Amino acid sequence: MSFVAPLLAWFDDHGRHDLPWHQPRTAYHVWVSEIMLQQTQVQTVIPYYQRFMQRFPDVASLAAASQDEVLAHWSGLGYYARGRNLHQAAQQIINQHDGKFPQDFAAILALPGVGRSTAGAILAQAFNQPYAILDGNVKRVLARYFAIAGWPGTTGVQQQLWQQAEQLLSEVPTHRLADYTQAQMDLGATLCTRSKPRCQQCPVQATCQAWQTVQVASLPSTKPKKTRPTKQTCCWLLRNKQGQLWLQPRPGQGIWGGLYSLPETPLADPEELNLAMFESAVESLVEWPSLKHSFSHYHLMMYPVEVMLDVTLGDSIAIQKDQVCEGVPNYAAALDATGSWFNLPDALELGLPAPIRQLIEQLQAREA
């Protein structure tokens, strides 16, 4: 019994046929969904994808939008480099491919944010071309089916998995390449899961080498654990007399790149937070409870401080750095002159990191 035939038969009866990016299954829809699905579960992605498509129904509308607007629609989905890359890739498609999504593997791979597996998924699902994929679900399925030991993140294990994935393509009927690609992902997402796999319902159980050798629970090997360091920062919730909040764009690269955020002051120790450094420019200071946010490589402990400033700007949202920083020299380094004052409802329309959005929502709820 082969791998492909029983998998396709199972997919016909039990696969996910109602995913929004399959209706219709165009290159643009598949591409956006594949980028969103990197590091993110399907059920989390679906509402973001639907809102994204309402605003950016095609590559031209995405390319024409500002990065700020794209990131605002990405806000909360995390891994924001994906949103920046998606926007840049759309502009590249417009400028280099006359607005038509390329059908060549090398051209797709050259788009920002697109790797080998994503390029293969686009070609297989949108253009029915024979390309393998190797996302997280498929790595797990193939590692178990072929009993490939080791962590799939290592070069050697990945090479073995790619070799097996490409060899299996020879068994796939030409007209079913799109279905086969989706079937592999569905099997990993619904039956061949990381914990508590439902092997008794698996269509390829009979030929699965991990099942035959009682290794399902141990394959694939888990990533070696590293202790994540903790960084600490003070986040300044600056308010003016109109109740507006100061927000500033972060640098284009790095954590939360391109999103709007609060000014920050790094702290080696929260006891270093010396609120006495504020003088005449400040009417009141309130320390908020600390907030923890975890990234893949470190934990971030955030210490929010709400600062009511003696600043009145009427209808203007512009502010000069020296207007805020007079009397608060230790704070000056945290301010970015490109920032602006925002009413709270307007602030929540921006592209914001999840913990910053949480803080602003708390402010808004308090004042409702």
mmCIF file of C-alpha atoms in Angstrom:
data_model
loop_
_atom_site.group_PDB
_atom_site.id
_atom_site.type_symbol
_atom_site.label_atom_id
_atom_site.label_comp_id
_atom_site.label_asym_id
_atom_site.label_seq_id
_atom_site.Cartn_x
_atom_site.Cartn_y
_atom_site.Cartn_z
ATOM 1 C CA MET A 1 0.000 0.000 0.000
ATOM 2 C CA SER A 2 1.409 3.405 -0.966
ATOM 3 C CA PHE A 3 1.375 6.653 0.968
ATOM 4 C CA VAL A 4 -0.318 8.810 -1.649
ATOM 5 C CA ALA A 5 -3.392 6.782 -2.668
ATOM 6 C CA PRO A 6 -4.810 6.159 0.833
ATOM 7 C CA LEU A 7 -4.000 9.737 1.837
ATOM 8 C CA LEU A 8 -5.980 11.148 -1.093
ATOM 9 C CA ALA A 9 -8.879 8.792 -0.409
ATOM 10 C CA TRP A 10 -8.946 9.960 3.200
ATOM 11 C CA PHE A 11 -8.729 13.595 2.122
ATOM 12 C CA ASP A 12 -11.763 13.219 -0.137
ATOM 13 C CA ASP A 13 -13.878 12.177 2.850
ATOM 14 C CA HIS A 14 -12.221 13.915 5.804
ATOM 15 C CA GLY A 15 -10.026 16.733 4.526
ATOM 16 C CA ARG A 16 -10.624 20.429 5.069
ATOM 17 C CA HIS A 17 -12.456 21.571 1.943
ATOM 18 C CA ASP A 18 -13.931 24.811 3.270
ATOM 19 C CA LEU A 19 -10.837 26.889 4.001
ATOM 20 C CA PRO A 20 -11.426 30.471 2.806
ATOM 21 C CA TRP A 21 -8.236 30.627 0.720
ATOM 22 C CA HIS A 22 -9.567 27.785 -1.435
ATOM 23 C CA GLN A 23 -12.519 29.850 -2.616
ATOM 24 C CA PRO A 24 -11.155 30.548 -5.173
ATOM 25 C CA ARG A 25 -7.724 28.941 -4.948
ATOM 26 C CA THR A 26 -5.730 31.637 -6.731
ATOM 27 C CA ALA A 27 -2.018 32.261 -6.350
ATOM 28 C CA TYR A 28 -2.721 35.477 -4.414
ATOM 29 C CA HIS A 29 -5.052 33.745 -1.952
ATOM 30 C CA VAL A 30 -2.716 30.788 -1.441
ATOM 31 C CA TRP A 31 0.306 33.066 -1.021
ATOM 32 C CA VAL A 32 -1.305 35.295 1.612
ATOM 33 C CA SER A 33 -2.624 32.284 3.518
ATOM 34 C CA GLU A 34 0.748 30.504 3.434
ATOM 35 C CA ILE A 35 2.506 33.559 4.854
ATOM 36 C CA MET A 36 -0.107 33.950 7.584
ATOM 37 C CA LEU A 37 0.061 30.249 8.433
ATOM 38 C CA GLN A 38 3.790 30.394 9.147
ATOM 39 C CA GLN A 39 4.066 29.863 12.916
ATOM 40 C CA THR A 40 0.286 30.323 13.329
ATOM 41 C CA GLN A 41 -2.661 27.906 13.608
ATOM 42 C CA VAL A 42 -5.416 27.786 10.984
ATOM 43 C CA GLN A 43 -8.217 28.786 13.354
ATOM 44 C CA THR A 44 -6.251 31.846 14.447
ATOM 45 C CA VAL A 45 -5.479 32.822 10.865
ATOM 46 C CA ILE A 46 -8.995 32.563 9.372
ATOM 47 C CA PRO A 47 -10.507 35.796 10.804
ATOM 48 C CA TYR A 48 -7.322 37.753 10.048
ATOM 49 C CA TYR A 49 -7.268 36.391 6.514
ATOM 50 C CA GLN A 50 -10.904 37.313 5.918
ATOM 51 C CA ARG A 51 -10.431 40.881 7.155
ATOM 52 C CA PHE A 52 -7.206 41.179 5.167
ATOM 53 C CA MET A 53 -8.936 40.080 1.968
ATOM 54 C CA GLN A 54 -11.798 42.494 2.480
ATOM 55 C CA ARG A 55 -9.310 45.362 2.511
ATOM 56 C CA PHE A 56 -6.719 43.944 0.082
ATOM 57 C CA PRO A 57 -8.630 41.757 -2.396
ATOM 58 C CA ASP A 58 -5.764 41.551 -4.882
ATOM 59 C CA VAL A 59 -2.049 42.139 -5.211
ATOM 60 C CA ALA A 60 -2.547 45.624 -6.678
ATOM 61 C CA SER A 61 -4.503 46.895 -3.671
ATOM 62 C CA LEU A 62 -1.928 45.406 -1.315
ATOM 63 C CA ALA A 63 0.982 46.971 -3.180
ATOM 64 C CA ALA A 64 -0.709 50.379 -3.281
ATOM 65 C CA ALA A 65 -1.380 50.487 0.461
ATOM 66 C CA SER A 66 1.009 52.001 2.982
ATOM 67 C CA GLN A 67 3.044 49.742 5.227
ATOM 68 C CA ASP A 68 1.293 51.278 8.230
ATOM 69 C CA GLU A 69 -2.092 50.185 6.925
ATOM 70 C CA VAL A 70 -0.879 46.685 6.097
ATOM 71 C CA LEU A 71 0.596 46.268 9.572
ATOM 72 C CA ALA A 72 -2.611 47.609 11.125
ATOM 73 C CA HIS A 73 -4.458 44.698 9.488
ATOM 74 C CA TRP A 74 -1.718 42.345 10.676
ATOM 75 C CA SER A 75 -1.785 43.642 14.247
ATOM 76 C CA GLY A 76 -2.218 40.802 16.733
ATOM 77 C CA LEU A 77 -1.121 38.070 14.336
ATOM 78 C CA GLY A 78 2.512 38.323 15.466
ATOM 79 C CA TYR A 79 5.811 37.783 13.606
ATOM 80 C CA TYR A 80 5.371 41.176 11.952
ATOM 81 C CA ALA A 81 8.230 40.704 9.510
ATOM 82 C CA ARG A 82 5.749 38.519 7.620
ATOM 83 C CA GLY A 83 3.452 41.505 7.072
ATOM 84 C CA ARG A 84 6.316 43.742 5.972
ATOM 85 C CA ASN A 85 7.589 41.076 3.580
ATOM 86 C CA LEU A 86 4.108 40.508 2.178
ATOM 87 C CA HIS A 87 3.775 44.204 1.388
ATOM 88 C CA GLN A 88 7.230 44.398 -0.189
ATOM 89 C CA ALA A 89 6.586 41.258 -2.236
ATOM 90 C CA ALA A 90 3.328 42.708 -3.587
ATOM 91 C CA GLN A 91 5.204 45.780 -4.766
ATOM 92 C CA GLN A 92 7.832 43.537 -6.346
ATOM 93 C CA ILE A 93 5.112 41.634 -8.234
ATOM 94 C CA ILE A 94 3.727 44.915 -9.546
ATOM 95 C CA ASN A 95 7.124 46.326 -10.526
ATOM 96 C CA GLN A 96 8.863 43.222 -11.835
ATOM 97 C CA HIS A 97 6.036 40.973 -13.049
ATOM 98 C CA ASP A 98 3.500 43.469 -14.404
ATOM 99 C CA GLY A 99 1.159 42.730 -11.522
ATOM 100 C CA LYS A 100 0.831 39.039 -12.392
ATOM 101 C CA PHE A 101 1.831 36.445 -9.833
ATOM 102 C CA PRO A 102 4.869 34.566 -11.215
ATOM 103 C CA GLN A 103 4.552 30.855 -12.022
ATOM 104 C CA ASP A 104 8.286 30.142 -11.982
ATOM 105 C CA PHE A 105 9.813 28.608 -8.845
ATOM 106 C CA ALA A 106 12.904 30.843 -8.852
ATOM 107 C CA ALA A 107 10.799 33.987 -9.316
ATOM 108 C CA ILE A 108 8.473 33.060 -6.453
ATOM 109 C CA LEU A 109 11.409 32.124 -4.234
ATOM 110 C CA ALA A 110 12.893 35.577 -4.888
ATOM 111 C CA LEU A 111 9.887 37.285 -3.282
ATOM 112 C CA PRO A 112 10.553 38.635 0.231
ATOM 113 C CA GLY A 113 9.441 36.228 2.938
ATOM 114 C CA VAL A 114 9.007 33.224 0.617
ATOM 115 C CA GLY A 115 11.005 30.066 1.279
ATOM 116 C CA ARG A 116 11.243 26.741 -0.499
ATOM 117 C CA SER A 117 8.159 25.206 1.102
ATOM 118 C CA THR A 118 5.978 28.281 0.601
ATOM 119 C CA ALA A 119 7.017 28.539 -3.052
ATOM 120 C CA GLY A 120 6.204 24.862 -3.540
ATOM 121 C CA ALA A 121 2.812 25.244 -1.863
ATOM 122 C CA ILE A 122 1.882 28.146 -4.152
ATOM 123 C CA LEU A 123 2.916 26.301 -7.312
ATOM 124 C CA ALA A 124 1.218 23.055 -6.298
ATOM 125 C CA GLN A 125 -2.039 24.549 -5.063
ATOM 126 C CA ALA A 126 -2.522 27.470 -7.431
ATOM 127 C CA PHE A 127 -0.878 26.141 -10.590
ATOM 128 C CA ASN A 128 -1.016 22.351 -10.050
ATOM 129 C CA GLN A 129 2.741 22.025 -10.551
ATOM 130 C CA PRO A 130 4.707 19.090 -9.026
ATOM 131 C CA TYR A 131 6.499 20.740 -6.102
ATOM 132 C CA ALA A 132 6.935 19.339 -2.622
ATOM 133 C CA ILE A 133 6.199 21.199 0.592
ATOM 134 C CA LEU A 134 7.665 20.807 4.057
ATOM 135 C CA ASP A 135 5.819 22.899 6.610
ATOM 136 C CA GLY A 136 5.671 21.926 10.282
ATOM 137 C CA ASN A 137 2.778 19.500 9.863
ATOM 138 C CA VAL A 138 4.321 17.750 6.865
ATOM 139 C CA LYS A 139 7.689 17.437 8.601
ATOM 140 C CA ARG A 140 5.979 15.594 11.450
ATOM 141 C CA VAL A 141 4.001 13.324 9.120
ATOM 142 C CA LEU A 142 7.024 12.334 7.038
ATOM 143 C CA ALA A 143 9.366 12.012 10.018
ATOM 144 C CA ARG A 144 6.973 9.447 11.477
ATOM 145 C CA TYR A 145 6.051 7.722 8.246
ATOM 146 C CA PHE A 146 9.702 7.141 7.305
ATOM 147 C CA ALA A 147 10.969 6.930 10.927
ATOM 148 C CA ILE A 148 13.492 9.732 10.428
ATOM 149 C CA ALA A 149 15.135 10.462 13.766
ATOM 150 C CA GLY A 150 16.441 13.827 14.888
ATOM 151 C CA TRP A 151 15.101 17.350 15.153
ATOM 152 C CA PRO A 152 13.708 18.527 11.776
ATOM 153 C CA GLY A 153 15.371 21.907 12.254
ATOM 154 C CA THR A 154 18.807 20.441 11.590
ATOM 155 C CA THR A 155 20.209 20.489 8.056
ATOM 156 C CA GLY A 156 20.732 16.729 7.840
ATOM 157 C CA VAL A 157 17.205 15.821 8.914
ATOM 158 C CA GLN A 158 15.706 18.448 6.635
ATOM 159 C CA GLN A 159 17.611 17.033 3.682
ATOM 160 C CA GLN A 160 16.215 13.569 4.386
ATOM 161 C CA LEU A 161 12.690 14.920 4.655
ATOM 162 C CA TRP A 162 12.971 16.901 1.410
ATOM 163 C CA GLN A 163 14.286 13.823 -0.377
ATOM 164 C CA GLN A 164 11.327 11.728 0.762
ATOM 165 C CA ALA A 165 8.822 14.512 0.034
ATOM 166 C CA GLU A 166 10.066 14.871 -3.534
ATOM 167 C CA GLN A 167 10.161 11.127 -4.176
ATOM 168 C CA LEU A 168 6.511 10.807 -3.129
ATOM 169 C CA LEU A 169 5.489 13.282 -5.846
ATOM 170 C CA SER A 170 5.996 10.569 -8.472
ATOM 171 C CA GLU A 171 2.968 8.721 -7.040
ATOM 172 C CA VAL A 172 0.625 11.725 -7.227
ATOM 173 C CA PRO A 173 -1.821 11.900 -10.161
ATOM 174 C CA THR A 174 -1.103 15.076 -12.108
ATOM 175 C CA HIS A 175 -4.611 16.467 -11.676
ATOM 176 C CA ARG A 176 -4.490 16.001 -7.883
ATOM 177 C CA LEU A 177 -1.320 17.859 -6.923
ATOM 178 C CA ALA A 178 -3.244 20.635 -5.180
ATOM 179 C CA ASP A 179 -5.330 18.142 -3.197
ATOM 180 C CA TYR A 180 -2.276 16.085 -2.255
ATOM 181 C CA THR A 181 -0.490 19.177 -0.936
ATOM 182 C CA GLN A 182 -3.465 20.098 1.218
ATOM 183 C CA ALA A 183 -4.000 16.479 2.304
ATOM 184 C CA GLN A 184 -0.523 16.271 3.847
ATOM 185 C CA MET A 185 -1.118 19.425 5.866
ATOM 186 C CA ASP A 186 -4.574 18.239 6.930
ATOM 187 C CA LEU A 187 -3.270 14.871 8.085
ATOM 188 C CA GLY A 188 -0.668 16.545 10.284
ATOM 189 C CA ALA A 189 -3.143 19.104 11.621
ATOM 190 C CA THR A 190 -5.986 16.708 12.453
ATOM 191 C CA LEU A 191 -4.653 13.166 13.049
ATOM 192 C CA CYS A 192 -0.847 13.068 13.090
ATOM 193 C CA THR A 193 -0.668 15.762 15.739
ATOM 194 C CA ARG A 194 2.294 16.532 17.985
ATOM 195 C CA SER A 195 0.612 15.102 21.081
ATOM 196 C CA LYS A 196 -2.065 12.424 21.267
ATOM 197 C CA PRO A 197 -1.965 11.436 17.572
ATOM 198 C CA ARG A 198 -4.984 9.448 16.462
ATOM 199 C CA CYS A 199 -3.109 6.645 14.742
ATOM 200 C CA GLN A 200 -6.098 4.287 14.678
ATOM 201 C CA GLN A 201 -7.833 6.665 12.246
ATOM 202 C CA CYS A 202 -4.742 7.360 10.130
ATOM 203 C CA PRO A 203 -5.074 6.307 6.466
ATOM 204 C CA VAL A 204 -1.379 5.408 6.211
ATOM 205 C CA GLN A 205 -1.010 3.625 9.546
ATOM 206 C CA ALA A 206 -0.384 0.238 7.883
ATOM 207 C CA THR A 207 2.830 1.441 6.213
ATOM 208 C CA CYS A 208 3.965 3.994 8.799
ATOM 209 C CA GLN A 209 7.400 2.989 10.027
ATOM 210 C CA ALA A 210 7.042 4.838 13.322
ATOM 211 C CA TRP A 211 3.836 2.909 14.023
ATOM 212 C CA GLN A 212 5.450 -0.399 13.092
ATOM 213 C CA THR A 213 8.469 0.243 15.333
ATOM 214 C CA VAL A 214 6.530 1.860 18.215
ATOM 215 C CA GLN A 215 8.235 5.234 17.803
ATOM 216 C CA VAL A 216 5.257 7.493 17.157
ATOM 217 C CA ALA A 217 5.554 9.216 20.541
ATOM 218 C CA SER A 218 9.271 9.921 20.099
ATOM 219 C CA LEU A 219 9.258 11.138 16.492
ATOM 220 C CA PRO A 220 10.055 13.699 15.366
ATOM 221 C CA SER A 221 12.634 14.622 17.961
ATOM 222 C CA THR A 222 11.933 17.838 19.813
ATOM 223 C CA LYS A 223 14.042 20.951 19.526
ATOM 224 C CA PRO A 224 16.781 21.102 22.158
ATOM 225 C CA LYS A 225 15.620 23.449 24.868
ATOM 226 C CA LYS A 226 17.462 26.632 25.668
ATOM 227 C CA THR A 227 16.783 28.867 28.613
ATOM 228 C CA ARG A 228 15.322 32.108 27.325
ATOM 229 C CA PRO A 229 16.745 35.234 28.958
ATOM 230 C CA THR A 230 14.477 37.915 30.369
ATOM 231 C CA LYS A 231 14.766 41.553 29.328
ATOM 232 C CA GLN A 232 13.111 44.381 31.241
ATOM 233 C CA THR A 233 11.819 47.681 29.971
ATOM 234 C CA CYS A 234 9.770 50.614 31.186
ATOM 235 C CA CYS A 235 6.924 51.578 28.840
ATOM 236 C CA TRP A 236 5.781 55.185 29.090
ATOM 237 C CA LEU A 237 2.057 55.834 28.656
ATOM 238 C CA LEU A 238 2.393 59.568 27.976
ATOM 239 C CA ARG A 239 -0.868 61.545 28.075
ATOM 240 C CA ASN A 240 -1.487 65.189 27.260
ATOM 241 C CA LYS A 241 -4.248 67.395 28.666
ATOM 242 C CA GLN A 242 -6.640 66.280 25.916
ATOM 243 C CA GLY A 243 -6.194 62.668 27.080
ATOM 244 C CA GLN A 244 -4.284 61.754 23.947
ATOM 245 C CA LEU A 245 -1.545 59.123 23.996
ATOM 246 C CA TRP A 246 1.932 59.499 22.513
ATOM 247 C CA LEU A 247 2.884 56.692 20.097
ATOM 248 C CA GLN A 248 5.880 56.402 17.826
ATOM 249 C CA PRO A 249 6.809 54.033 14.977
ATOM 250 C CA ARG A 250 9.464 51.444 15.703
ATOM 251 C CA PRO A 251 12.383 50.887 13.309
ATOM 252 C CA GLY A 252 11.509 48.946 10.179
ATOM 253 C CA GLN A 253 13.547 45.909 11.195
ATOM 254 C CA GLY A 254 13.697 43.915 14.404
ATOM 255 C CA ILE A 255 11.085 43.119 17.029
ATOM 256 C CA TRP A 256 7.731 44.767 16.228
ATOM 257 C CA GLY A 257 9.376 46.429 13.231
ATOM 258 C CA GLY A 258 7.247 49.128 11.625
ATOM 259 C CA LEU A 259 4.525 49.002 14.288
ATOM 260 C CA TYR A 260 3.489 51.894 16.505
ATOM 261 C CA SER A 261 4.501 51.493 20.123
ATOM 262 C CA LEU A 262 5.142 53.338 23.379
ATOM 263 C CA PRO A 263 8.456 54.962 24.204
ATOM 264 C CA GLU A 264 10.619 52.598 26.244
ATOM 265 C CA THR A 265 13.542 52.799 28.636
ATOM 266 C CA PRO A 266 15.519 49.556 29.097
ATOM 267 C CA LEU A 267 15.939 48.490 32.715
ATOM 268 C CA ALA A 268 18.578 46.231 34.202
ATOM 269 C CA ASP A 269 16.454 46.079 37.335
ATOM 270 C CA PRO A 270 12.907 47.411 37.926
ATOM 271 C CA GLU A 271 14.179 48.966 41.135
ATOM 272 C CA GLU A 272 16.113 51.339 38.883
ATOM 273 C CA LEU A 273 12.874 53.000 37.821
ATOM 274 C CA ASN A 274 13.378 56.404 39.403
ATOM 275 C CA LEU A 275 10.127 58.311 39.053
ATOM 276 C CA ALA A 276 11.691 61.336 40.715
ATOM 277 C CA MET A 277 13.486 62.114 37.464
ATOM 278 C CA PHE A 278 10.279 63.799 36.277
ATOM 279 C CA GLU A 279 9.924 67.413 37.285
ATOM 280 C CA SER A 280 7.804 70.353 36.161
ATOM 281 C CA ALA A 281 6.648 68.838 32.872
ATOM 282 C CA VAL A 282 4.640 66.174 34.716
ATOM 283 C CA GLU A 283 1.333 66.530 36.553
ATOM 284 C CA SER A 284 1.022 62.929 37.785
ATOM 285 C CA LEU A 285 2.654 59.500 37.582
ATOM 286 C CA VAL A 286 0.990 56.104 38.030
ATOM 287 C CA GLU A 287 2.847 52.811 37.991
ATOM 288 C CA TRP A 288 0.825 50.005 36.398
ATOM 289 C CA PRO A 289 1.173 46.274 37.109
ATOM 290 C CA SER A 290 3.994 44.640 35.186
ATOM 291 C CA LEU A 291 3.228 42.731 32.007
ATOM 292 C CA LYS A 292 5.111 39.729 30.590
ATOM 293 C CA HIS A 293 5.370 39.030 26.868
ATOM 294 C CA SER A 294 7.350 36.135 25.413
ATOM 295 C CA PHE A 295 9.189 35.963 22.117
ATOM 296 C CA SER A 296 10.834 32.910 20.606
ATOM 297 C CA HIS A 297 14.259 33.911 21.950
ATOM 298 C CA TYR A 298 13.543 35.850 25.142
ATOM 299 C CA HIS A 299 10.926 37.002 27.635
ATOM 300 C CA LEU A 300 10.092 40.690 27.983
ATOM 301 C CA MET A 301 8.992 42.099 31.328
ATOM 302 C CA MET A 302 7.237 45.408 30.751
ATOM 303 C CA TYR A 303 6.741 47.975 33.494
ATOM 304 C CA PRO A 304 4.127 50.482 32.280
ATOM 305 C CA VAL A 305 4.037 53.947 33.806
ATOM 306 C CA GLU A 306 1.216 56.364 32.983
ATOM 307 C CA VAL A 307 2.479 59.946 32.850
ATOM 308 C CA MET A 308 0.132 62.932 32.674
ATOM 309 C CA LEU A 309 2.105 65.736 31.036
ATOM 310 C CA ASP A 310 1.522 69.460 31.365
ATOM 311 C CA VAL A 311 1.205 69.785 27.589
ATOM 312 C CA THR A 312 -1.660 71.372 25.670
ATOM 313 C CA LEU A 313 -1.616 71.211 21.896
ATOM 314 C CA GLY A 314 -5.222 71.844 20.878
ATOM 315 C CA ASP A 315 -5.993 70.070 17.607
ATOM 316 C CA SER A 316 -2.350 69.457 16.727
ATOM 317 C CA ILE A 317 -0.894 65.988 17.029
ATOM 318 C CA ALA A 318 2.687 67.147 16.422
ATOM 319 C CA ILE A 319 5.013 67.629 19.336
ATOM 320 C CA GLN A 320 8.583 68.862 19.609
ATOM 321 C CA LYS A 321 10.910 66.721 21.659
ATOM 322 C CA ASP A 322 12.019 69.634 23.856
ATOM 323 C CA GLN A 323 8.384 70.388 24.780
ATOM 324 C CA VAL A 324 8.065 67.015 26.444
ATOM 325 C CA CYS A 325 11.556 66.533 27.708
ATOM 326 C CA GLU A 326 12.108 69.752 29.628
ATOM 327 C CA GLY A 327 12.861 68.677 33.151
ATOM 328 C CA VAL A 328 12.955 64.990 32.264
ATOM 329 C CA PRO A 329 16.442 64.430 30.854
ATOM 330 C CA ASN A 330 16.565 60.721 31.663
ATOM 331 C CA TYR A 331 13.460 60.194 29.605
ATOM 332 C CA ALA A 332 14.533 62.167 26.529
ATOM 333 C CA ALA A 333 16.427 59.272 24.952
ATOM 334 C CA ALA A 334 13.237 57.204 24.740
ATOM 335 C CA LEU A 335 11.337 59.725 22.628
ATOM 336 C CA ASP A 336 11.231 59.533 18.853
ATOM 337 C CA ALA A 337 10.616 62.835 17.083
ATOM 338 C CA THR A 338 8.513 61.016 14.455
ATOM 339 C CA GLY A 339 5.883 60.129 17.049
ATOM 340 C CA SER A 340 2.451 61.710 17.364
ATOM 341 C CA TRP A 341 -0.430 62.218 19.746
ATOM 342 C CA PHE A 342 -3.410 59.941 19.144
ATOM 343 C CA ASN A 343 -6.909 59.769 20.562
ATOM 344 C CA LEU A 344 -7.386 56.298 22.028
ATOM 345 C CA PRO A 345 -9.885 55.029 19.398
ATOM 346 C CA ASP A 346 -7.540 56.193 16.634
ATOM 347 C CA ALA A 347 -4.586 54.556 18.348
ATOM 348 C CA LEU A 348 -6.354 51.214 18.291
ATOM 349 C CA GLU A 349 -6.694 51.480 14.503
ATOM 350 C CA LEU A 350 -2.900 51.442 14.120
ATOM 351 C CA GLY A 351 -0.627 48.467 13.724
ATOM 352 C CA LEU A 352 0.253 47.741 17.357
ATOM 353 C CA PRO A 353 2.145 44.982 19.174
ATOM 354 C CA ALA A 354 -0.268 42.791 21.127
ATOM 355 C CA PRO A 355 0.840 43.882 24.632
ATOM 356 C CA ILE A 356 0.748 47.561 23.653
ATOM 357 C CA ARG A 357 -2.756 47.105 22.288
ATOM 358 C CA GLN A 358 -3.699 45.470 25.592
ATOM 359 C CA LEU A 359 -2.469 48.482 27.552
ATOM 360 C CA ILE A 360 -4.332 50.957 25.334
ATOM 361 C CA GLU A 361 -7.518 48.910 25.595
ATOM 362 C CA GLN A 362 -7.187 49.071 29.365
ATOM 363 C CA LEU A 363 -6.885 52.850 29.151
ATOM 364 C CA GLN A 364 -9.953 53.070 26.944
ATOM 365 C CA ALA A 365 -11.991 50.762 29.173
ATOM 366 C CA ARG A 366 -11.130 52.829 32.222
ATOM 367 C CA GLU A 367 -12.298 56.023 30.544
ATOM 368 C CA ALA A 368 -15.440 54.624 28.914
#
